[in-house]
Short mmCIF file of C-alpha atoms in Angstrom, two decimals:
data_model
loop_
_atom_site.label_atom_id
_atom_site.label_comp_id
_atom_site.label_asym_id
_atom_site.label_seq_id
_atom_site.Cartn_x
_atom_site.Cartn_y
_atom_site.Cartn_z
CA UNK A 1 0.00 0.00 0.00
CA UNK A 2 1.54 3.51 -0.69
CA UNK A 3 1.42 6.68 1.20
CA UNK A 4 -1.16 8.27 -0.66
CA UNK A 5 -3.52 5.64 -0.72
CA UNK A 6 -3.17 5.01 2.95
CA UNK A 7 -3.89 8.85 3.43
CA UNK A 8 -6.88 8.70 1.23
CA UNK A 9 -8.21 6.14 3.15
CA UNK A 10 -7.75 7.98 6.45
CA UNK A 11 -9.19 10.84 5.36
CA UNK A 12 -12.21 9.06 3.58
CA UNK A 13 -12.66 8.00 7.15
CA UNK A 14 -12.59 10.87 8.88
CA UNK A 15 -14.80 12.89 6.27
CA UNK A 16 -17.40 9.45 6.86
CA UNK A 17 -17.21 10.05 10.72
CA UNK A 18 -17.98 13.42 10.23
CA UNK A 19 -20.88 13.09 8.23
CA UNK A 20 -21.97 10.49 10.81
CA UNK A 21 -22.01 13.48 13.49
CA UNK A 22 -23.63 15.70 11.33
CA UNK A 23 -26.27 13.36 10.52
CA UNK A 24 -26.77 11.50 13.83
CA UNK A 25 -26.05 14.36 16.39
CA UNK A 26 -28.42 15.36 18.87
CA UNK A 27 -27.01 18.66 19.26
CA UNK A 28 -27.48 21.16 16.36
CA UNK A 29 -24.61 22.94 17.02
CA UNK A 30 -22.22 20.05 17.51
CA UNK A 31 -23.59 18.69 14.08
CA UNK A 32 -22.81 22.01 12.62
CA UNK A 33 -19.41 22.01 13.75
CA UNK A 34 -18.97 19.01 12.51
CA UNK A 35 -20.40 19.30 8.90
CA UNK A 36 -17.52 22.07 8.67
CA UNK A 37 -15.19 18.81 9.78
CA UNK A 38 -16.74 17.32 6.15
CA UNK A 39 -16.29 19.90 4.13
CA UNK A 40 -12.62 20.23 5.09
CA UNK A 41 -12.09 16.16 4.56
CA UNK A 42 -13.74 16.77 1.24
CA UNK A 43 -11.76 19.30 0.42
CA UNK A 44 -8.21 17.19 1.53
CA UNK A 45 -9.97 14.65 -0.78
CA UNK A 46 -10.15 17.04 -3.49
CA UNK A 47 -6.45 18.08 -2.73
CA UNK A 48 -5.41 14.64 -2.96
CA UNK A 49 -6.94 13.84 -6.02
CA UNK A 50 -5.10 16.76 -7.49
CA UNK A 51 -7.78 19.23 -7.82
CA UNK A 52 -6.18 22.32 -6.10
CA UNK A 53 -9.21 24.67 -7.54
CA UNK A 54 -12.22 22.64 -6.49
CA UNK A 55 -10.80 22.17 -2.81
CA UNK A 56 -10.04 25.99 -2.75
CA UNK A 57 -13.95 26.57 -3.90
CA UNK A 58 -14.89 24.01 -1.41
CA UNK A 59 -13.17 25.89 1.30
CA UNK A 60 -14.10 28.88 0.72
CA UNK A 61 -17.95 28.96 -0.77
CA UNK A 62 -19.10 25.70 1.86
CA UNK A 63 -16.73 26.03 4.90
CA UNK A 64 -16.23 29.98 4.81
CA UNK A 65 -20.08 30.99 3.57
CA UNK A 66 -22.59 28.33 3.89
CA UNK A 67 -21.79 26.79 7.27
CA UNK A 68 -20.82 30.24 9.07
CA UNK A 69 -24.30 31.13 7.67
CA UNK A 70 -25.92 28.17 9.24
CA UNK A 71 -24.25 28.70 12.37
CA UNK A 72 -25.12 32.79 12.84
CA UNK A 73 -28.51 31.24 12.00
CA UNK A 74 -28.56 28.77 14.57
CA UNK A 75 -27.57 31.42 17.28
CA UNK A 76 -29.51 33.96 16.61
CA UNK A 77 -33.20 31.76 16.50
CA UNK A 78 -31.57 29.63 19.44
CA UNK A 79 -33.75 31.60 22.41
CA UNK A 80 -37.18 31.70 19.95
CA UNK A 81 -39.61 28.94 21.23
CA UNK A 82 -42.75 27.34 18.95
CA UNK A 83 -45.48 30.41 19.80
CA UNK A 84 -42.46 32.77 18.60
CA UNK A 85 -42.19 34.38 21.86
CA UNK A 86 -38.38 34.78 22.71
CA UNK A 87 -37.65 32.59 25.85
CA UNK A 88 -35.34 34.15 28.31
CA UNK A 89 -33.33 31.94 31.09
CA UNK A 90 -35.56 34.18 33.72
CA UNK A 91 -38.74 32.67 32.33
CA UNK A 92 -37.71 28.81 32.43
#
């Protein structure tokens, strides 16, 4: 087995786990966190497969855009309950 196919399969590994978290997790947050684990393991993948360009776009429009997006999203609705009223740690 050579180097780079042992790396690939470490990283294909990693980038599975990853998408395990994102998909299993209980905790939005946590499964956020770790879909911005993904990206990056896709993006070694891309680097490994030669594809310099496509891991840069992958870095920068999922990792630095979409998932910073979901994450400002996912703090800023965290304290808004079902009726819409905002819940406050006095009130619970």
């Amino acid at each position: 087995m050579t180097p780079k196919v042992a790396i690939f399969y470490i990283l294909a590994a990693f980038t599975v786990w990853a998408a395990g978290v994102v998909v299993l997790g209980k905790n939005i947050v946590r499964a956020a966190v770790a879909l911005i684990f993904a990206f990056c393991g896709m993006a070694a993948l891309y680097v490994l497969l030669d594809a310099e360009f496509l891991a840069a776009v992958q870095v920068l429009i999922y990792v630095g855009g979409i998932t910073i997006l979901l994450l400002f999203a996912i703090m800023l609705t965290s304290g808004i309950s079902a009726t819409g009223v905002r819940v406050t740690n006095d009130q619970v």
